Amino acid sequence: MESSMVGNTAASCAVNPAETGTDRAGDAPYHRALAHDRRRVGRGVAAIVLVVVGLFGFGSVITWLAARIDLSMGRVNPTLGGDDVTVLFQAAGAASVALLIPWSMLVQRWLYGVRGRSLISVVCRFRFDEFGRALLFAGPLSVLCIAVVSLVTPIEPAQFSAVDLVGLLAVTLLLTPLQAAGEEFGFRGLVLRVASSWNRDPRTALVVGVVVSAALFAAIHFQGNPWLNIHYLTLGVGAALITWRTGGLETAVVLHALNNTISFTFALVLHTDLLGGTGDPVLLLLAVPTVATTAAVFVSTRQHGPTTTPVRSTTP
């Protein structure tokens, strides 16, 4: 996978030392955007709590409203303890997580005074060239691995009406990528940056940021299935390293969106119970696209290292 960056600097989203309280010279990698002379651990914990509260808070309200609407139509979705995986249930879940995109930007701006759009990348915008390259590289591999997992593992058949099937497919294709992006903004964006601001040494900061963001990401997805937990942890670590290395969330969003969208699509096409699961080790195949893409990113950036944002000088 080729890198789109020439050199290791992206100049259009420079970090002002006044925003972070530091007068450091040099370039700031993605994970150090919130670094400060003081560690501000309390503020960081508050930011992480707000991300988690936003995730579950939006979800609780929106999915409850969707459940009440379903109930009025004689259907009981899983929010109220039923087993009707309805279009509203899926849409509400995806939309509530997608709200982490603006929420994470708002929390960063509010608590740290750093522009929210800097969460996207070191150039403060979504880089479609990075996105396209990641999609071309990881897309076929993701389809292959998820297809194998879907075809060789036992399934729990579920029956959907034609209307439900079309609706669920539409929600999957339209909203699931936004759901994945929401989690990336929250965990590979804000949580990674916050935890990385607690140490002055950039290398130690990176380790802490990756560990905290990946562990929290795996924890909110925790399953009784150990193989699935390994997949979540791998995705968390790999996506965090990719975000640091590429200077943005685009490739991490691609990996996450491919995993979720293709998995749900296969589940619907094969009429698999979306609430079911398997404990087979074949689930480790789900981690292959993450590992391969992480390796490709490191190879493609070996000459110039992580993409960074210049720190603006405060002197005229």
JSON list of N, CA and C in Angstrom, two decimals, residues 6-69:
[
{"chain": "A", "resi": 6, "resn": "VAL", "atom": "N", "xyz": [4.20, 13.09, 0.88]},
{"chain": "A", "resi": 6, "resn": "VAL", "atom": "CA", "xyz": [5.55, 13.39, 0.42]},
{"chain": "A", "resi": 6, "resn": "VAL", "atom": "C", "xyz": [6.27, 13.98, 1.62]},
{"chain": "A", "resi": 7, "resn": "GLY", "atom": "N", "xyz": [7.32, 13.31, 2.06]},
{"chain": "A", "resi": 7, "resn": "GLY", "atom": "CA", "xyz": [7.95, 13.72, 3.31]},
{"chain": "A", "resi": 7, "resn": "GLY", "atom": "C", "xyz": [7.07, 13.32, 4.47]},
{"chain": "A", "resi": 8, "resn": "ASN", "atom": "N", "xyz": [7.29, 13.98, 5.63]},
{"chain": "A", "resi": 8, "resn": "ASN", "atom": "CA", "xyz": [6.50, 13.59, 6.80]},
{"chain": "A", "resi": 8, "resn": "ASN", "atom": "C", "xyz": [5.73, 14.75, 7.39]},
{"chain": "A", "resi": 9, "resn": "THR", "atom": "N", "xyz": [5.47, 15.79, 6.59]},
{"chain": "A", "resi": 9, "resn": "THR", "atom": "CA", "xyz": [4.83, 16.97, 7.12]},
{"chain": "A", "resi": 9, "resn": "THR", "atom": "C", "xyz": [3.60, 17.35, 6.32]},
{"chain": "A", "resi": 10, "resn": "ALA", "atom": "N", "xyz": [2.52, 17.66, 7.02]},
{"chain": "A", "resi": 10, "resn": "ALA", "atom": "CA", "xyz": [1.32, 18.18, 6.39]},
{"chain": "A", "resi": 10, "resn": "ALA", "atom": "C", "xyz": [1.04, 19.55, 6.96]},
{"chain": "A", "resi": 11, "resn": "ALA", "atom": "N", "xyz": [1.17, 20.58, 6.14]},
{"chain": "A", "resi": 11, "resn": "ALA", "atom": "CA", "xyz": [1.27, 21.93, 6.67]},
{"chain": "A", "resi": 11, "resn": "ALA", "atom": "C", "xyz": [-0.04, 22.67, 6.85]},
{"chain": "A", "resi": 12, "resn": "SER", "atom": "N", "xyz": [-1.14, 22.13, 6.40]},
{"chain": "A", "resi": 12, "resn": "SER", "atom": "CA", "xyz": [-2.36, 22.94, 6.39]},
{"chain": "A", "resi": 12, "resn": "SER", "atom": "C", "xyz": [-3.17, 22.88, 7.68]},
{"chain": "A", "resi": 13, "resn": "CYS", "atom": "N", "xyz": [-2.69, 22.19, 8.71]},
{"chain": "A", "resi": 13, "resn": "CYS", "atom": "CA", "xyz": [-3.44, 22.09, 9.96]},
{"chain": "A", "resi": 13, "resn": "CYS", "atom": "C", "xyz": [-2.48, 22.25, 11.12]},
{"chain": "A", "resi": 14, "resn": "ALA", "atom": "N", "xyz": [-1.67, 23.30, 11.06]},
{"chain": "A", "resi": 14, "resn": "ALA", "atom": "CA", "xyz": [-0.61, 23.49, 12.05]},
{"chain": "A", "resi": 14, "resn": "ALA", "atom": "C", "xyz": [-1.18, 23.64, 13.44]},
{"chain": "A", "resi": 15, "resn": "VAL", "atom": "N", "xyz": [-0.45, 23.09, 14.40]},
{"chain": "A", "resi": 15, "resn": "VAL", "atom": "CA", "xyz": [-0.85, 23.17, 15.80]},
{"chain": "A", "resi": 15, "resn": "VAL", "atom": "C", "xyz": [-0.24, 24.41, 16.42]},
{"chain": "A", "resi": 16, "resn": "ASN", "atom": "N", "xyz": [-1.06, 25.21, 17.06]},
{"chain": "A", "resi": 16, "resn": "ASN", "atom": "CA", "xyz": [-0.59, 26.40, 17.74]},
{"chain": "A", "resi": 16, "resn": "ASN", "atom": "C", "xyz": [-0.18, 26.02, 19.15]},
{"chain": "A", "resi": 17, "resn": "PRO", "atom": "N", "xyz": [1.08, 26.32, 19.56]},
{"chain": "A", "resi": 17, "resn": "PRO", "atom": "CA", "xyz": [1.49, 25.99, 20.92]},
{"chain": "A", "resi": 17, "resn": "PRO", "atom": "C", "xyz": [0.55, 26.56, 21.98]},
{"chain": "A", "resi": 18, "resn": "ALA", "atom": "N", "xyz": [-0.09, 27.69, 21.67]},
{"chain": "A", "resi": 18, "resn": "ALA", "atom": "CA", "xyz": [-1.01, 28.28, 22.65]},
{"chain": "A", "resi": 18, "resn": "ALA", "atom": "C", "xyz": [-2.21, 27.38, 22.91]},
{"chain": "A", "resi": 19, "resn": "GLU", "atom": "N", "xyz": [-2.55, 26.55, 21.93]},
{"chain": "A", "resi": 19, "resn": "GLU", "atom": "CA", "xyz": [-3.69, 25.65, 22.09]},
{"chain": "A", "resi": 19, "resn": "GLU", "atom": "C", "xyz": [-3.40, 24.53, 23.05]},
{"chain": "A", "resi": 20, "resn": "THR", "atom": "N", "xyz": [-2.14, 24.12, 23.11]},
{"chain": "A", "resi": 20, "resn": "THR", "atom": "CA", "xyz": [-1.78, 23.00, 23.95]},
{"chain": "A", "resi": 20, "resn": "THR", "atom": "C", "xyz": [-0.98, 23.41, 25.18]},
{"chain": "A", "resi": 21, "resn": "GLY", "atom": "N", "xyz": [-0.63, 24.67, 25.27]},
{"chain": "A", "resi": 21, "resn": "GLY", "atom": "CA", "xyz": [0.12, 25.14, 26.43]},
{"chain": "A", "resi": 21, "resn": "GLY", "atom": "C", "xyz": [1.59, 24.78, 26.37]},
{"chain": "A", "resi": 22, "resn": "THR", "atom": "N", "xyz": [2.12, 24.57, 25.20]},
{"chain": "A", "resi": 22, "resn": "THR", "atom": "CA", "xyz": [3.53, 24.20, 25.08]},
{"chain": "A", "resi": 22, "resn": "THR", "atom": "C", "xyz": [4.21, 25.08, 24.06]},
{"chain": "A", "resi": 23, "resn": "ASP", "atom": "N", "xyz": [5.52, 25.26, 24.21]},
{"chain": "A", "resi": 23, "resn": "ASP", "atom": "CA", "xyz": [6.27, 26.05, 23.24]},
{"chain": "A", "resi": 23, "resn": "ASP", "atom": "C", "xyz": [7.26, 25.17, 22.50]},
{"chain": "A", "resi": 24, "resn": "ARG", "atom": "N", "xyz": [6.95, 23.91, 22.37]},
{"chain": "A", "resi": 24, "resn": "ARG", "atom": "CA", "xyz": [7.86, 22.99, 21.69]},
{"chain": "A", "resi": 24, "resn": "ARG", "atom": "C", "xyz": [8.03, 23.39, 20.24]},
{"chain": "A", "resi": 25, "resn": "ALA", "atom": "N", "xyz": [9.23, 23.18, 19.75]},
{"chain": "A", "resi": 25, "resn": "ALA", "atom": "CA", "xyz": [9.47, 23.36, 18.31]},
{"chain": "A", "resi": 25, "resn": "ALA", "atom": "C", "xyz": [9.41, 22.00, 17.65]},
{"chain": "A", "resi": 26, "resn": "GLY", "atom": "N", "xyz": [9.23, 21.99, 16.34]},
{"chain": "A", "resi": 26, "resn": "GLY", "atom": "CA", "xyz": [9.22, 20.73, 15.63]},
{"chain": "A", "resi": 26, "resn": "GLY", "atom": "C", "xyz": [7.83, 20.32, 15.22]},
{"chain": "A", "resi": 27, "resn": "ASP", "atom": "N", "xyz": [7.69, 19.07, 14.81]},
{"chain": "A", "resi": 27, "resn": "ASP", "atom": "CA", "xyz": [6.43, 18.59, 14.27]},
{"chain": "A", "resi": 27, "resn": "ASP", "atom": "C", "xyz": [5.68, 17.74, 15.30]},
{"chain": "A", "resi": 28, "resn": "ALA", "atom": "N", "xyz": [4.37, 17.83, 15.27]},
{"chain": "A", "resi": 28, "resn": "ALA", "atom": "CA", "xyz": [3.54, 17.09, 16.22]},
{"chain": "A", "resi": 28, "resn": "ALA", "atom": "C", "xyz": [2.87, 15.92, 15.52]},
{"chain": "A", "resi": 29, "resn": "PRO", "atom": "N", "xyz": [3.16, 14.67, 15.93]},
{"chain": "A", "resi": 29, "resn": "PRO", "atom": "CA", "xyz": [2.43, 13.53, 15.38]},
{"chain": "A", "resi": 29, "resn": "PRO", "atom": "C", "xyz": [0.99, 13.55, 15.88]},
{"chain": "A", "resi": 30, "resn": "TYR", "atom": "N", "xyz": [0.14, 12.79, 15.21]},
{"chain": "A", "resi": 30, "resn": "TYR", "atom": "CA", "xyz": [-1.30, 12.80, 15.48]},
{"chain": "A", "resi": 30, "resn": "TYR", "atom": "C", "xyz": [-1.59, 12.61, 16.97]},
{"chain": "A", "resi": 31, "resn": "HIS", "atom": "N", "xyz": [-0.94, 11.65, 17.60]},
{"chain": "A", "resi": 31, "resn": "HIS", "atom": "CA", "xyz": [-1.30, 11.30, 18.97]},
{"chain": "A", "resi": 31, "resn": "HIS", "atom": "C", "xyz": [-0.86, 12.35, 19.99]},
{"chain": "A", "resi": 32, "resn": "ARG", "atom": "N", "xyz": [-0.02, 13.32, 19.58]},
{"chain": "A", "resi": 32, "resn": "ARG", "atom": "CA", "xyz": [0.48, 14.32, 20.52]},
{"chain": "A", "resi": 32, "resn": "ARG", "atom": "C", "xyz": [-0.23, 15.66, 20.40]},
{"chain": "A", "resi": 33, "resn": "ALA", "atom": "N", "xyz": [-1.35, 15.70, 19.71]},
{"chain": "A", "resi": 33, "resn": "ALA", "atom": "CA", "xyz": [-2.04, 16.97, 19.48]},
{"chain": "A", "resi": 33, "resn": "ALA", "atom": "C", "xyz": [-2.53, 17.61, 20.78]},
{"chain": "A", "resi": 34, "resn": "LEU", "atom": "N", "xyz": [-2.75, 16.83, 21.83]},
{"chain": "A", "resi": 34, "resn": "LEU", "atom": "CA", "xyz": [-3.25, 17.36, 23.10]},
{"chain": "A", "resi": 34, "resn": "LEU", "atom": "C", "xyz": [-2.16, 17.42, 24.17]},
{"chain": "A", "resi": 35, "resn": "ALA", "atom": "N", "xyz": [-0.90, 17.21, 23.77]},
{"chain": "A", "resi": 35, "resn": "ALA", "atom": "CA", "xyz": [0.21, 17.23, 24.74]},
{"chain": "A", "resi": 35, "resn": "ALA", "atom": "C", "xyz": [0.33, 18.62, 25.37]},
{"chain": "A", "resi": 36, "resn": "HIS", "atom": "N", "xyz": [0.71, 18.63, 26.62]},
{"chain": "A", "resi": 36, "resn": "HIS", "atom": "CA", "xyz": [0.76, 19.88, 27.39]},
{"chain": "A", "resi": 36, "resn": "HIS", "atom": "C", "xyz": [1.92, 19.78, 28.38]},
{"chain": "A", "resi": 37, "resn": "ASP", "atom": "N", "xyz": [2.40, 20.93, 28.84]},
{"chain": "A", "resi": 37, "resn": "ASP", "atom": "CA", "xyz": [3.46, 20.90, 29.85]},
{"chain": "A", "resi": 37, "resn": "ASP", "atom": "C", "xyz": [3.00, 20.20, 31.12]},
{"chain": "A", "resi": 38, "resn": "ARG", "atom": "N", "xyz": [1.71, 20.32, 31.41]},
{"chain": "A", "resi": 38, "resn": "ARG", "atom": "CA", "xyz": [1.12, 19.57, 32.52]},
{"chain": "A", "resi": 38, "resn": "ARG", "atom": "C", "xyz": [0.38, 18.37, 31.97]},
{"chain": "A", "resi": 39, "resn": "ARG", "atom": "N", "xyz": [0.35, 17.28, 32.74]},
{"chain": "A", "resi": 39, "resn": "ARG", "atom": "CA", "xyz": [-0.25, 16.04, 32.23]},
{"chain": "A", "resi": 39, "resn": "ARG", "atom": "C", "xyz": [-1.76, 16.11, 32.13]},
{"chain": "A", "resi": 40, "resn": "ARG", "atom": "N", "xyz": [-2.41, 16.86, 32.98]},
{"chain": "A", "resi": 40, "resn": "ARG", "atom": "CA", "xyz": [-3.87, 17.04, 32.96]},
{"chain": "A", "resi": 40, "resn": "ARG", "atom": "C", "xyz": [-4.62, 15.70, 32.91]},
{"chain": "A", "resi": 41, "resn": "VAL", "atom": "N", "xyz": [-4.22, 14.81, 33.81]},
{"chain": "A", "resi": 41, "resn": "VAL", "atom": "CA", "xyz": [-4.83, 13.48, 33.84]},
{"chain": "A", "resi": 41, "resn": "VAL", "atom": "C", "xyz": [-6.32, 13.56, 34.16]},
{"chain": "A", "resi": 42, "resn": "GLY", "atom": "N", "xyz": [-6.69, 14.42, 35.10]},
{"chain": "A", "resi": 42, "resn": "GLY", "atom": "CA", "xyz": [-8.09, 14.55, 35.47]},
{"chain": "A", "resi": 42, "resn": "GLY", "atom": "C", "xyz": [-8.95, 14.98, 34.29]},
{"chain": "A", "resi": 43, "resn": "ARG", "atom": "N", "xyz": [-8.45, 15.93, 33.53]},
{"chain": "A", "resi": 43, "resn": "ARG", "atom": "CA", "xyz": [-9.17, 16.38, 32.34]},
{"chain": "A", "resi": 43, "resn": "ARG", "atom": "C", "xyz": [-9.29, 15.25, 31.33]},
{"chain": "A", "resi": 44, "resn": "GLY", "atom": "N", "xyz": [-8.21, 14.47, 31.20]},
{"chain": "A", "resi": 44, "resn": "GLY", "atom": "CA", "xyz": [-8.22, 13.35, 30.27]},
{"chain": "A", "resi": 44, "resn": "GLY", "atom": "C", "xyz": [-9.23, 12.28, 30.66]},
{"chain": "A", "resi": 45, "resn": "VAL", "atom": "N", "xyz": [-9.28, 11.98, 31.95]},
{"chain": "A", "resi": 45, "resn": "VAL", "atom": "CA", "xyz": [-10.25, 10.99, 32.43]},
{"chain": "A", "resi": 45, "resn": "VAL", "atom": "C", "xyz": [-11.67, 11.49, 32.16]},
{"chain": "A", "resi": 46, "resn": "ALA", "atom": "N", "xyz": [-11.89, 12.79, 32.38]},
{"chain": "A", "resi": 46, "resn": "ALA", "atom": "CA", "xyz": [-13.21, 13.37, 32.11]},
{"chain": "A", "resi": 46, "resn": "ALA", "atom": "C", "xyz": [-13.57, 13.22, 30.63]},
{"chain": "A", "resi": 47, "resn": "ALA", "atom": "N", "xyz": [-12.59, 13.45, 29.76]},
{"chain": "A", "resi": 47, "resn": "ALA", "atom": "CA", "xyz": [-12.85, 13.33, 28.31]},
{"chain": "A", "resi": 47, "resn": "ALA", "atom": "C", "xyz": [-13.21, 11.90, 27.94]},
{"chain": "A", "resi": 48, "resn": "ILE", "atom": "N", "xyz": [-12.48, 10.93, 28.50]},
{"chain": "A", "resi": 48, "resn": "ILE", "atom": "CA", "xyz": [-12.74, 9.53, 28.19]},
{"chain": "A", "resi": 48, "resn": "ILE", "atom": "C", "xyz": [-14.12, 9.12, 28.73]},
{"chain": "A", "resi": 49, "resn": "VAL", "atom": "N", "xyz": [-14.44, 9.57, 29.93]},
{"chain": "A", "resi": 49, "resn": "VAL", "atom": "CA", "xyz": [-15.76, 9.28, 30.50]},
{"chain": "A", "resi": 49, "resn": "VAL", "atom": "C", "xyz": [-16.86, 9.85, 29.61]},
{"chain": "A", "resi": 50, "resn": "LEU", "atom": "N", "xyz": [-16.64, 11.06, 29.09]},
{"chain": "A", "resi": 50, "resn": "LEU", "atom": "CA", "xyz": [-17.64, 11.68, 28.22]},
{"chain": "A", "resi": 50, "resn": "LEU", "atom": "C", "xyz": [-17.81, 10.90, 26.92]},
{"chain": "A", "resi": 51, "resn": "VAL", "atom": "N", "xyz": [-16.73, 10.33, 26.40]},
{"chain": "A", "resi": 51, "resn": "VAL", "atom": "CA", "xyz": [-16.84, 9.50, 25.19]},
{"chain": "A", "resi": 51, "resn": "VAL", "atom": "C", "xyz": [-17.71, 8.28, 25.48]},
{"chain": "A", "resi": 52, "resn": "VAL", "atom": "N", "xyz": [-17.43, 7.61, 26.59]},
{"chain": "A", "resi": 52, "resn": "VAL", "atom": "CA", "xyz": [-18.19, 6.41, 26.94]},
{"chain": "A", "resi": 52, "resn": "VAL", "atom": "C", "xyz": [-19.64, 6.75, 27.26]},
{"chain": "A", "resi": 53, "resn": "VAL", "atom": "N", "xyz": [-19.85, 7.85, 28.00]},
{"chain": "A", "resi": 53, "resn": "VAL", "atom": "CA", "xyz": [-21.21, 8.28, 28.32]},
{"chain": "A", "resi": 53, "resn": "VAL", "atom": "C", "xyz": [-21.96, 8.63, 27.04]},
{"chain": "A", "resi": 54, "resn": "GLY", "atom": "N", "xyz": [-21.27, 9.30, 26.11]},
{"chain": "A", "resi": 54, "resn": "GLY", "atom": "CA", "xyz": [-21.91, 9.62, 24.84]},
{"chain": "A", "resi": 54, "resn": "GLY", "atom": "C", "xyz": [-22.29, 8.37, 24.08]},
{"chain": "A", "resi": 55, "resn": "LEU", "atom": "N", "xyz": [-21.38, 7.40, 24.04]},
{"chain": "A", "resi": 55, "resn": "LEU", "atom": "CA", "xyz": [-21.64, 6.16, 23.33]},
{"chain": "A", "resi": 55, "resn": "LEU", "atom": "C", "xyz": [-22.90, 5.46, 23.86]},
{"chain": "A", "resi": 56, "resn": "PHE", "atom": "N", "xyz": [-22.94, 5.25, 25.16]},
{"chain": "A", "resi": 56, "resn": "PHE", "atom": "CA", "xyz": [-24.07, 4.52, 25.75]},
{"chain": "A", "resi": 56, "resn": "PHE", "atom": "C", "xyz": [-25.28, 5.42, 25.99]},
{"chain": "A", "resi": 57, "resn": "GLY", "atom": "N", "xyz": [-25.04, 6.70, 26.22]},
{"chain": "A", "resi": 57, "resn": "GLY", "atom": "CA", "xyz": [-26.15, 7.62, 26.44]},
{"chain": "A", "resi": 57, "resn": "GLY", "atom": "C", "xyz": [-26.98, 7.83, 25.19]},
{"chain": "A", "resi": 58, "resn": "PHE", "atom": "N", "xyz": [-26.31, 8.16, 24.08]},
{"chain": "A", "resi": 58, "resn": "PHE", "atom": "CA", "xyz": [-27.04, 8.31, 22.82]},
{"chain": "A", "resi": 58, "resn": "PHE", "atom": "C", "xyz": [-27.74, 7.00, 22.46]},
{"chain": "A", "resi": 59, "resn": "GLY", "atom": "N", "xyz": [-27.02, 5.91, 22.66]},
{"chain": "A", "resi": 59, "resn": "GLY", "atom": "CA", "xyz": [-27.57, 4.60, 22.32]},
{"chain": "A", "resi": 59, "resn": "GLY", "atom": "C", "xyz": [-28.82, 4.27, 23.12]},
{"chain": "A", "resi": 60, "resn": "SER", "atom": "N", "xyz": [-28.77, 4.56, 24.42]},
{"chain": "A", "resi": 60, "resn": "SER", "atom": "CA", "xyz": [-29.91, 4.24, 25.27]},
{"chain": "A", "resi": 60, "resn": "SER", "atom": "C", "xyz": [-31.16, 5.01, 24.86]},
{"chain": "A", "resi": 61, "resn": "VAL", "atom": "N", "xyz": [-30.97, 6.30, 24.61]},
{"chain": "A", "resi": 61, "resn": "VAL", "atom": "CA", "xyz": [-32.13, 7.15, 24.28]},
{"chain": "A", "resi": 61, "resn": "VAL", "atom": "C", "xyz": [-32.69, 6.78, 22.91]},
{"chain": "A", "resi": 62, "resn": "ILE", "atom": "N", "xyz": [-31.82, 6.70, 21.91]},
{"chain": "A", "resi": 62, "resn": "ILE", "atom": "CA", "xyz": [-32.29, 6.47, 20.54]},
{"chain": "A", "resi": 62, "resn": "ILE", "atom": "C", "xyz": [-32.86, 5.07, 20.36]},
{"chain": "A", "resi": 63, "resn": "THR", "atom": "N", "xyz": [-32.18, 4.07, 20.93]},
{"chain": "A", "resi": 63, "resn": "THR", "atom": "CA", "xyz": [-32.70, 2.70, 20.77]},
{"chain": "A", "resi": 63, "resn": "THR", "atom": "C", "xyz": [-33.98, 2.50, 21.57]},
{"chain": "A", "resi": 64, "resn": "TRP", "atom": "N", "xyz": [-34.14, 3.20, 22.70]},
{"chain": "A", "resi": 64, "resn": "TRP", "atom": "CA", "xyz": [-35.40, 3.10, 23.46]},
{"chain": "A", "resi": 64, "resn": "TRP", "atom": "C", "xyz": [-36.55, 3.69, 22.65]},
{"chain": "A", "resi": 65, "resn": "LEU", "atom": "N", "xyz": [-36.31, 4.83, 22.01]},
{"chain": "A", "resi": 65, "resn": "LEU", "atom": "CA", "xyz": [-37.35, 5.43, 21.18]},
{"chain": "A", "resi": 65, "resn": "LEU", "atom": "C", "xyz": [-37.72, 4.49, 20.02]},
{"chain": "A", "resi": 66, "resn": "ALA", "atom": "N", "xyz": [-36.69, 3.89, 19.41]},
{"chain": "A", "resi": 66, "resn": "ALA", "atom": "CA", "xyz": [-36.95, 2.95, 18.31]},
{"chain": "A", "resi": 66, "resn": "ALA", "atom": "C", "xyz": [-37.74, 1.74, 18.81]},
{"chain": "A", "resi": 67, "resn": "ALA", "atom": "N", "xyz": [-37.41, 1.27, 20.02]},
{"chain": "A", "resi": 67, "resn": "ALA", "atom": "CA", "xyz": [-38.11, 0.11, 20.58]},
{"chain": "A", "resi": 67, "resn": "ALA", "atom": "C", "xyz": [-39.59, 0.42, 20.84]},
{"chain": "A", "resi": 68, "resn": "ARG", "atom": "N", "xyz": [-39.85, 1.64, 21.29]},
{"chain": "A", "resi": 68, "resn": "ARG", "atom": "CA", "xyz": [-41.25, 2.02, 21.54]},
{"chain": "A", "resi": 68, "resn": "ARG", "atom": "C", "xyz": [-42.03, 2.09, 20.23]},
{"chain": "A", "resi": 69, "resn": "ILE", "atom": "N", "xyz": [-41.39, 2.58, 19.18]},
{"chain": "A", "resi": 69, "resn": "ILE", "atom": "CA", "xyz": [-42.07, 2.64, 17.88]},
{"chain": "A", "resi": 69, "resn": "ILE", "atom": "C", "xyz": [-42.33, 1.23, 17.37]}
]
